[in-house]
CSV table of C-alpha atoms in Angstrom, one decimal:
chain,number,residue,atom,x,y,z
A,245,MET,CA,27.5,1.3,-17.5
A,246,ASP,CA,29.2,-0.6,-20.3
A,247,GLY,CA,27.7,-4.1,-20.7
A,248,LEU,CA,24.3,-3.1,-19.4
A,249,SER,CA,21.2,-3.6,-21.6
A,250,ASP,CA,19.3,-0.5,-22.6
A,251,GLU,CA,16.6,-1.3,-20.1
A,252,ASN,CA,19.1,-1.6,-17.3
A,253,LYS,CA,20.9,1.6,-18.3
A,254,ARG,CA,17.6,3.5,-18.1
A,255,LEU,CA,17.0,1.9,-14.7
A,256,VAL,CA,20.3,3.2,-13.4
A,257,GLN,CA,19.7,6.7,-14.8
A,258,GLN,CA,16.2,6.8,-13.3
A,259,MET,CA,17.3,5.4,-10.0
A,260,GLU,CA,20.0,8.1,-9.6
A,261,LEU,CA,17.5,10.8,-10.5
A,262,GLU,CA,14.8,9.4,-8.2
A,263,TYR,CA,17.1,9.0,-5.2
A,264,ARG,CA,18.4,12.6,-5.6
A,265,ARG,CA,14.8,13.9,-5.9
A,266,LYS,CA,13.8,11.9,-2.8
A,267,GLY,CA,16.6,13.5,-0.7
A,268,ALA,CA,19.5,11.1,-0.9
A,269,ALA,CA,22.0,14.0,-1.0
A,270,LEU,CA,20.5,15.8,2.0
A,271,SER,CA,21.8,15.9,5.5
A,272,GLU,CA,19.9,14.0,8.2
A,273,ASP,CA,18.1,17.1,9.5
A,274,GLU,CA,17.2,18.1,5.9
A,275,PHE,CA,16.0,14.6,5.1
A,276,ASN,CA,13.8,14.6,8.2
A,277,GLU,CA,12.3,17.9,7.2
A,278,LEU,CA,11.6,16.5,3.7
A,279,THR,CA,9.9,13.5,5.1
A,280,LYS,CA,7.6,15.8,7.1
A,281,LEU,CA,6.8,17.8,4.0
A,282,ASN,CA,6.0,14.7,2.0
A,283,LEU,CA,3.7,13.4,4.6
A,284,LYS,CA,1.8,16.7,4.8
A,285,LEU,CA,1.5,16.7,1.0
A,286,GLU,CA,0.2,13.1,0.9
A,287,GLU,CA,-2.5,14.0,3.5
A,288,LEU,CA,-3.5,17.1,1.5
A,289,GLU,CA,-3.7,15.1,-1.8
A,290,VAL,CA,-5.9,12.5,-0.2
A,291,SER,CA,-8.1,15.1,1.4
A,292,PHE,CA,-8.4,17.0,-1.9
A,293,GLN,CA,-9.4,14.0,-3.9
A,294,ARG,CA,-11.8,12.7,-1.2
A,295,ASN,CA,-13.6,16.0,-1.1
A,296,ILE,CA,-14.1,15.9,-4.9
A,297,ASP,CA,-15.2,12.2,-5.0
A,298,SER,CA,-17.6,12.4,-2.0
A,299,ARG,CA,-19.3,15.8,-2.7
A,300,ASP,CA,-21.6,15.5,-5.7
A,301,GLU,CA,-23.8,18.6,-5.0
A,302,LYS,CA,-27.4,18.7,-6.1
A,303,THR,CA,-29.7,21.5,-7.3
A,304,MET,CA,-33.2,21.6,-8.7
A,305,PHE,CA,-34.9,23.0,-11.8
A,306,THR,CA,-38.4,23.1,-13.3
A,307,ARG,CA,-39.0,21.3,-16.6
A,308,GLY,CA,-39.2,24.8,-18.2
A,309,GLU,CA,-35.8,25.7,-16.8
A,310,LEU,CA,-34.4,22.5,-18.4
A,311,GLU,CA,-35.7,23.3,-21.9
A,312,GLY,CA,-33.4,21.8,-24.5
A,313,LEU,CA,-32.6,18.6,-22.6
A,314,PRO,CA,-33.7,15.3,-24.2
A,315,ASP,CA,-36.6,13.3,-22.8
A,316,THR,CA,-34.2,10.6,-21.6
A,317,TYR,CA,-32.7,13.2,-19.2
A,318,PHE,CA,-35.9,13.1,-17.2
A,319,LYS,CA,-36.6,9.4,-17.1
A,320,ASP,CA,-36.3,8.0,-13.5
A,321,ARG,CA,-35.0,11.4,-12.3
A,322,GLU,CA,-35.9,12.4,-8.7
A,323,ILE,CA,-38.7,14.9,-8.5
A,324,ARG,CA,-39.5,17.1,-5.5
A,325,ASP,CA,-42.5,19.2,-4.6
A,326,ILE,CA,-41.3,22.7,-3.9
A,327,GLY,CA,-43.9,25.4,-3.1
A,328,GLY,CA,-46.6,23.5,-4.9
A,329,GLY,CA,-44.6,23.0,-8.0
A,330,LYS,CA,-42.4,20.1,-9.2
A,331,LYS,CA,-38.7,20.4,-9.6
A,332,TYR,CA,-36.2,17.9,-11.0
A,333,VAL,CA,-33.1,17.1,-9.0
A,334,VAL,CA,-29.8,17.5,-10.9
A,335,SER,CA,-26.4,16.5,-9.5
A,336,THR,CA,-22.9,17.6,-10.4
A,337,CYS,CA,-21.9,14.1,-11.5
A,338,SER,CA,-20.5,14.2,-15.1
A,339,ALA,CA,-23.5,12.4,-16.6
A,340,ASP,CA,-25.8,15.2,-15.4
A,341,TYR,CA,-23.6,18.2,-15.6
A,342,TYR,CA,-22.1,18.0,-19.1
A,343,LEU,CA,-25.4,17.1,-20.8
A,344,LEU,CA,-27.1,20.1,-19.1
A,345,MET,CA,-24.2,22.5,-19.9
A,346,ASN,CA,-24.3,21.4,-23.6
A,347,HIS,CA,-28.1,21.6,-24.1
A,348,ALA,CA,-29.9,23.8,-21.5
A,349,GLN,CA,-31.2,26.8,-23.5
A,350,LEU,CA,-31.7,29.2,-20.6
A,351,GLU,CA,-28.5,31.0,-19.6
A,352,SER,CA,-29.9,31.3,-16.0
A,353,THR,CA,-30.0,27.5,-15.8
A,354,ARG,CA,-26.5,27.0,-17.1
A,355,ARG,CA,-25.1,29.8,-14.8
A,356,ALA,CA,-26.8,28.2,-11.8
A,357,MET,CA,-25.4,24.8,-12.6
A,358,PHE,CA,-22.0,26.1,-13.3
A,359,LEU,CA,-21.9,27.9,-10.0
A,360,VAL,CA,-23.0,24.8,-8.1
A,361,GLN,CA,-20.3,22.7,-9.8
A,362,ASN,CA,-17.5,25.2,-9.3
A,363,ASN,CA,-18.4,26.2,-5.8
A,364,ARG,CA,-18.5,22.7,-4.4
A,365,CYS,CA,-15.6,21.4,-2.2
A,366,THR,CA,-14.8,24.9,-0.9
A,367,ASP,CA,-12.6,23.2,1.7
A,368,ASN,CA,-10.2,22.5,-1.2
A,369,VAL,CA,-9.3,26.2,-1.5
A,370,HIS,CA,-7.4,26.0,1.8
A,371,VAL,CA,-6.1,22.5,0.9
A,372,LEU,CA,-4.7,23.7,-2.4
A,373,ASN,CA,-3.1,26.9,-1.0
A,374,THR,CA,-1.4,24.9,1.7
A,375,ALA,CA,-0.2,22.4,-0.8
A,376,ILE,CA,1.3,25.1,-3.1
A,377,GLN,CA,3.2,26.5,-0.1
A,378,ILE,CA,4.6,23.1,0.9
A,379,ARG,CA,5.5,22.2,-2.6
A,380,GLN,CA,7.6,25.3,-2.9
A,381,GLU,CA,9.3,24.6,0.5
A,382,LYS,CA,10.1,21.1,-0.7
A,383,ALA,CA,11.6,22.3,-4.0
A,384,LYS,CA,13.8,24.8,-2.2
A,385,LEU,CA,15.0,22.1,0.2
A,386,LEU,CA,16.0,19.9,-2.7
A,387,GLY,CA,17.9,22.7,-4.4
A,388,TYR,CA,15.4,23.9,-7.0
A,389,GLU,CA,14.2,27.5,-7.5
A,390,THR,CA,10.6,26.6,-7.9
A,391,HIS,CA,8.2,23.6,-7.8
A,392,ALA,CA,7.9,23.9,-11.6
A,393,GLU,CA,11.6,23.3,-12.0
A,394,TYR,CA,11.4,20.3,-9.7
A,395,ALA,CA,8.3,18.9,-11.4
A,396,LEU,CA,9.5,19.2,-15.0
A,397,GLU,CA,13.0,17.8,-14.5
A,398,PRO,CA,12.1,14.1,-15.3
A,399,HIS,CA,9.9,15.1,-18.2
A,400,MET,CA,10.7,15.7,-21.9
A,401,ALA,CA,10.4,19.5,-21.4
A,402,LYS,CA,13.1,19.4,-18.6
A,403,THR,CA,12.8,23.1,-17.7
A,404,PRO,CA,10.0,25.7,-17.0
A,405,GLN,CA,11.5,27.9,-19.8
A,406,ALA,CA,11.1,25.1,-22.3
A,407,ALA,CA,7.5,24.6,-21.3
A,408,TYR,CA,6.9,28.4,-21.4
A,409,ASP,CA,8.4,28.7,-24.8
A,410,MET,CA,6.2,25.9,-26.2
A,411,LEU,CA,3.1,27.5,-24.6
A,412,THR,CA,4.0,30.9,-26.0
A,413,GLU,CA,4.4,29.4,-29.5
A,414,LEU,CA,1.1,27.7,-29.2
A,415,ARG,CA,-0.6,30.9,-28.1
A,416,LYS,CA,0.9,32.8,-31.0
A,417,ASN,CA,-0.4,30.2,-33.5
A,418,LEU,CA,-3.8,29.7,-31.9
A,419,THR,CA,-4.8,33.2,-30.8
A,420,GLU,CA,-6.1,34.3,-34.2
A,421,LEU,CA,-8.1,31.1,-34.7
A,422,GLY,CA,-9.4,31.3,-31.2
A,423,SER,CA,-10.5,34.9,-31.5
A,424,LYS,CA,-12.4,34.1,-34.7
A,425,GLU,CA,-14.2,31.2,-33.1
A,426,LEU,CA,-15.0,33.3,-30.0
A,427,GLU,CA,-16.6,35.9,-32.3
A,428,GLN,CA,-18.8,33.2,-33.8
A,429,LEU,CA,-19.9,32.0,-30.4
A,430,GLU,CA,-20.6,35.6,-29.3
A,431,GLN,CA,-22.7,36.2,-32.4
A,432,LEU,CA,-24.8,33.1,-31.7
A,433,LYS,CA,-25.5,34.3,-28.2
A,434,ARG,CA,-26.3,37.9,-29.4
A,435,SER,CA,-28.8,36.3,-31.9
A,436,ASP,CA,-30.4,34.3,-29.1
A,437,MET,CA,-30.7,37.3,-26.8
A,438,HIS,CA,-32.2,39.4,-29.6
A,439,ALA,CA,-34.7,36.7,-30.4
A,440,VAL,CA,-36.1,36.8,-26.8
A,441,GLY,CA,-35.8,40.6,-26.4
A,442,LYS,CA,-32.9,40.5,-23.9
A,443,ILE,CA,-29.8,42.7,-23.8
A,444,TYR,CA,-26.5,41.0,-24.6
A,445,GLU,CA,-24.4,41.4,-21.4
A,446,GLY,CA,-21.3,39.4,-22.4
A,447,PHE,CA,-20.1,35.9,-23.1
A,448,PHE,CA,-19.3,33.8,-20.0
A,449,GLU,CA,-17.8,30.5,-19.1
A,450,TRP,CA,-21.2,28.9,-18.6
A,451,ASP,CA,-22.0,29.8,-22.2
A,452,ARG,CA,-19.0,28.1,-23.7
A,453,SER,CA,-20.1,24.5,-23.9
A,454,PHE,CA,-23.6,25.3,-25.0
A,455,TYR,CA,-22.6,27.6,-27.9
A,456,ALA,CA,-19.6,25.5,-28.9
A,457,ASN,CA,-22.1,22.6,-29.2
A,458,LYS,CA,-24.5,24.8,-31.1
A,459,LEU,CA,-21.8,26.0,-33.5
A,460,SER,CA,-20.6,22.5,-34.0
A,461,ASN,CA,-24.1,21.3,-34.9
A,462,GLN,CA,-24.5,24.1,-37.4
A,463,ASN,CA,-21.2,23.4,-39.1
A,464,PHE,CA,-20.9,19.6,-38.8
A,465,SER,CA,-23.6,18.1,-36.6
A,466,THR,CA,-22.7,14.7,-35.1
A,467,ASN,CA,-25.8,14.4,-32.8
A,468,ASN,CA,-27.7,12.5,-35.4
A,469,LEU,CA,-24.9,10.0,-35.5
A,470,ARG,CA,-25.6,8.6,-32.0
A,471,CYS,CA,-27.8,5.9,-33.4
A,472,TYR,CA,-24.7,4.5,-35.1
A,473,PHE,CA,-22.7,4.4,-31.9
A,474,SER,CA,-24.5,2.0,-29.4
A,475,LEU,CA,-22.1,1.1,-26.6
A,476,PRO,CA,-22.2,-2.7,-27.0
A,477,GLN,CA,-21.7,-2.5,-30.8
A,478,VAL,CA,-18.9,0.1,-30.5
A,479,ILE,CA,-17.1,-2.1,-27.9
A,480,ARG,CA,-17.4,-5.2,-30.1
A,481,ASN,CA,-16.2,-3.4,-33.2
A,482,MET,CA,-13.3,-1.7,-31.3
A,483,PHE,CA,-12.3,-5.0,-29.9
A,484,GLU,CA,-12.2,-6.4,-33.5
A,485,LEU,CA,-10.2,-3.4,-34.6
A,486,TYR,CA,-7.6,-3.8,-31.8
A,487,GLN,CA,-7.4,-7.5,-32.4
A,488,THR,CA,-6.5,-6.8,-36.0
A,489,LEU,CA,-4.2,-3.9,-35.2
A,490,PHE,CA,-2.1,-5.8,-32.5
A,491,GLY,CA,-2.5,-9.4,-33.5
A,492,VAL,CA,-4.4,-10.5,-30.4
A,493,THR,CA,-7.6,-12.4,-29.4
A,494,ILE,CA,-10.0,-11.1,-26.8
A,495,VAL,CA,-12.0,-13.7,-24.9
A,496,GLU,CA,-14.9,-12.7,-22.5
A,497,MET,CA,-14.9,-14.7,-19.3
A,498,GLU,CA,-18.1,-16.3,-18.0
A,499,ASN,CA,-19.1,-15.8,-14.4
A,500,PRO,CA,-16.0,-13.9,-13.4
A,501,ARG,CA,-15.3,-12.8,-9.8
A,502,VAL,CA,-15.8,-9.0,-10.1
A,503,TRP,CA,-16.5,-6.1,-7.7
A,504,HIS,CA,-19.9,-5.2,-9.3
A,505,GLU,CA,-22.5,-6.8,-11.5
A,506,ASP,CA,-21.8,-4.2,-14.3
A,507,VAL,CA,-18.2,-5.3,-14.6
A,508,GLU,CA,-17.0,-7.7,-17.3
A,509,MET,CA,-13.7,-9.5,-17.4
A,510,TYR,CA,-11.7,-10.5,-20.5
A,511,GLU,CA,-8.6,-12.6,-21.2
A,512,LEU,CA,-6.1,-11.4,-23.8
A,513,TRP,CA,-4.2,-13.9,-26.0
A,514,GLU,CA,-1.8,-13.6,-28.8
A,515,ALA,CA,-3.6,-14.3,-32.1
A,516,ASP,CA,-2.5,-18.0,-32.2
A,517,GLU,CA,-4.5,-18.4,-28.9
A,518,GLU,CA,-1.5,-20.3,-27.5
A,519,THR,CA,0.3,-17.4,-25.7
A,520,PHE,CA,-1.6,-15.8,-22.8
A,521,VAL,CA,-1.1,-12.0,-22.4
A,522,GLY,CA,-3.2,-11.0,-19.4
A,523,HIS,CA,-6.6,-9.9,-18.0
A,524,PHE,CA,-8.5,-6.7,-18.2
A,525,TYR,CA,-11.9,-5.5,-16.8
A,526,THR,CA,-14.5,-3.1,-18.2
A,527,ASP,CA,-16.7,-1.1,-15.8
A,528,PHE,CA,-18.7,1.3,-18.0
A,529,PHE,CA,-21.8,2.5,-16.1
A,530,HIS,CA,-22.4,5.3,-13.7
A,531,ARG,CA,-22.3,4.7,-9.9
A,532,PRO,CA,-21.8,7.1,-7.1
A,533,GLY,CA,-18.1,8.0,-6.7
A,534,LYS,CA,-17.3,7.3,-10.4
A,535,SER,CA,-16.5,10.2,-12.7
A,536,ARG,CA,-14.5,10.4,-16.0
A,537,ILE,CA,-13.3,7.6,-18.2
A,538,SER,CA,-9.9,6.3,-17.1
A,539,VAL,CA,-7.7,3.2,-17.1
A,540,HIS,CA,-6.2,1.7,-13.9
A,541,ASN,CA,-3.2,-0.5,-13.8
A,542,ILE,CA,-4.0,-3.2,-11.3
A,543,ARG,CA,-0.9,-5.4,-11.7
A,544,SER,CA,2.2,-4.7,-13.8
A,545,GLY,CA,3.6,-7.3,-16.2
A,546,TYR,CA,7.3,-8.2,-16.3
A,547,ASN,CA,9.6,-11.0,-17.3
A,548,ASP,CA,11.7,-12.6,-14.6
A,549,GLU,CA,12.3,-16.3,-14.5
A,550,THR,CA,8.6,-16.6,-15.3
A,551,ARG,CA,6.1,-14.1,-16.8
A,552,GLN,CA,4.1,-12.0,-14.4
A,553,TYR,CA,0.9,-11.3,-16.4
A,554,PRO,CA,-0.6,-7.7,-16.4
A,555,VAL,CA,-4.1,-6.8,-15.2
A,556,CYS,CA,-5.8,-3.5,-15.7
A,557,ALA,CA,-9.3,-2.0,-15.9
A,558,ILE,CA,-11.1,0.6,-18.0
A,559,VAL,CA,-13.7,2.6,-15.9
A,560,ALA,CA,-16.3,5.0,-17.3
A,561,CYS,CA,-19.5,6.7,-16.2
A,562,PHE,CA,-22.0,6.2,-19.0
A,563,ALA,CA,-25.7,6.3,-18.2
A,564,LYS,CA,-27.2,2.8,-17.9
A,565,PRO,CA,-29.2,1.5,-20.9
A,566,GLU,CA,-32.9,1.6,-21.2
A,567,PRO,CA,-34.8,-1.7,-21.4
A,568,SER,CA,-35.5,-1.1,-25.1
A,569,THR,CA,-32.6,1.1,-26.1
A,570,PRO,CA,-28.8,0.6,-25.6
A,571,VAL,CA,-26.5,3.4,-24.5
A,572,LEU,CA,-26.0,5.7,-27.5
A,573,LEU,CA,-22.7,7.5,-27.5
A,574,HIS,CA,-21.7,10.9,-28.8
A,575,HIS,CA,-18.8,11.0,-31.3
A,576,THR,CA,-16.6,12.6,-28.7
A,577,GLU,CA,-17.3,9.7,-26.3
A,578,VAL,CA,-16.4,7.3,-29.0
A,579,GLU,CA,-13.1,9.2,-29.4
A,580,MET,CA,-12.4,9.0,-25.7
A,581,LEU,CA,-13.3,5.3,-25.6
A,582,MET,CA,-11.0,4.5,-28.5
A,583,GLY,CA,-8.1,6.3,-26.8
A,584,GLU,CA,-8.6,4.8,-23.4
A,585,LEU,CA,-8.9,1.3,-24.8
A,586,GLY,CA,-5.6,2.0,-26.5
A,587,ARG,CA,-4.2,2.7,-23.1
A,588,VAL,CA,-5.5,-0.7,-21.9
A,589,PHE,CA,-3.6,-2.4,-24.7
A,590,GLN,CA,-0.5,-0.3,-24.1
A,591,ASN,CA,-0.5,-1.7,-20.6
A,592,MET,CA,-1.4,-5.3,-21.6
A,593,LEU,CA,1.0,-5.7,-24.5
A,594,CYS,CA,4.1,-4.1,-23.1
A,595,LYS,CA,6.9,-6.6,-22.4
A,596,THR,CA,9.7,-5.5,-20.2
A,597,LYS,CA,12.1,-7.3,-17.8
A,598,LEU,CA,11.2,-4.8,-15.1
A,599,ALA,CA,7.8,-4.0,-13.7
A,600,LYS,CA,9.0,-0.4,-13.3
A,601,PHE,CA,8.9,0.1,-17.1
A,602,HIS,CA,5.6,-1.6,-17.7
A,603,GLY,CA,3.1,0.1,-19.9
A,604,CYS,CA,2.7,3.9,-19.5
A,605,LYS,CA,5.3,3.9,-16.8
A,606,ALA,CA,8.0,3.5,-19.4
A,607,LEU,CA,7.2,6.9,-20.9
A,608,GLU,CA,7.9,10.4,-19.8
A,609,GLN,CA,4.7,11.8,-18.5
A,610,ASP,CA,4.5,14.7,-21.0
A,611,PHE,CA,4.7,12.1,-23.8
A,612,VAL,CA,2.3,9.5,-22.4
A,613,GLU,CA,-0.8,11.0,-24.1
A,614,THR,CA,0.7,11.0,-27.6
A,615,PRO,CA,-0.1,7.5,-28.7
A,616,ILE,CA,-3.6,7.9,-27.2
A,617,GLN,CA,-4.2,11.0,-29.2
A,618,ILE,CA,-3.1,9.2,-32.4
A,619,LEU,CA,-5.6,6.4,-31.7
A,620,LYS,CA,-8.4,9.0,-31.0
A,621,ASP,CA,-7.8,10.5,-34.4
A,622,PHE,CA,-8.7,7.1,-35.9
A,623,MET,CA,-12.3,8.0,-35.1
A,624,TRP,CA,-12.2,10.7,-37.8
A,625,SER,CA,-11.0,8.3,-40.5
A,626,PRO,CA,-13.9,7.2,-42.9
A,627,HIS,CA,-12.2,3.8,-43.3
A,628,ILE,CA,-12.1,3.2,-39.6
A,629,LEU,CA,-15.5,4.6,-38.9
A,630,ASP,CA,-16.9,2.2,-41.4
A,631,LYS,CA,-15.7,-0.6,-39.2
A,632,ILE,CA,-17.0,0.9,-35.9
A,633,ALA,CA,-20.3,2.5,-36.8
A,634,ARG,CA,-23.5,0.4,-37.1
A,635,HIS,CA,-27.1,1.6,-36.7
A,636,TYR,CA,-28.3,0.0,-33.4
A,637,LYS,CA,-31.6,-1.1,-35.0
A,638,THR,CA,-30.7,-2.1,-38.6
A,639,GLY,CA,-27.0,-3.0,-38.2
């Protein structure tokens, strides 16, 4: 491969690996069998995700059962008359679920919600079991001992043993700290049970978020910081930060052609405003079928005889603002937003000859989160927070 550029050398190496992993070295009969297994896996993967996306389950609670939830949780919420009493309808969408699990004071409410969330999509149990079996058959056909060996080969870890050794080291270093934190969480629950005259019966998964949030508030509460993190202001200030960090200019487009009225579209230019970089969309508010915050690469950028400009979108599921109050974010949400916006700029600013290596696709998948985590850590820097945080009323 002498004479090839570094990018072309990486292309040749990856093509050889990909062709082998796709069955180039198999006999015709073996390749036909691999094709059948891949088709089955694709069908199962589509079914698995469709089941999750289309099955937001619902349950109902009285106002008393939702003690601890803020008043905004009940605004415009569906109410049903059940047996002469009123109950509020709560769904398993992330906006409903995580707020309830963090703030509902009654264990019975958290347990009920946890069971609804984790028992939806029961069809996926069969889908997952079938997929595990087919993955193992595929790995064996391609000459690997296990699916883990096949899956890790193109990653930095390379082998299951390397991944196992890393996890073992992490467990050794974190077990003592984790045990101490669990003791603190258990003590909080014991105190709550004693205060209401109930017997402590153990610490369960549906307790974790509530008591972790409670412990966090006791040690270093960030809930009173929400008034400093209104979504419009945070976005504006993060844009300014990224403009400074990467030497770019962000321009909001007027009356863009978009897929929903909540969506906004932006142009990205180099700071001199003479060199166009690409487009990106923001789609921040909850709608059915949307879940966690994520970034989607719509079109890859690459340099051929002319520049193919990248397009991507950042999608989230924040509750819509009230007429008189903007969306106020928790600090953890600000962290996530900072990281995912970083992924947008990673996609937008990458310049490669080949679309194959555009943005996150240029990185091994077990490294791809590293730059995002670094950017999320910015949200703990007083210097950076001073640029991001502004009281939504006083500025």
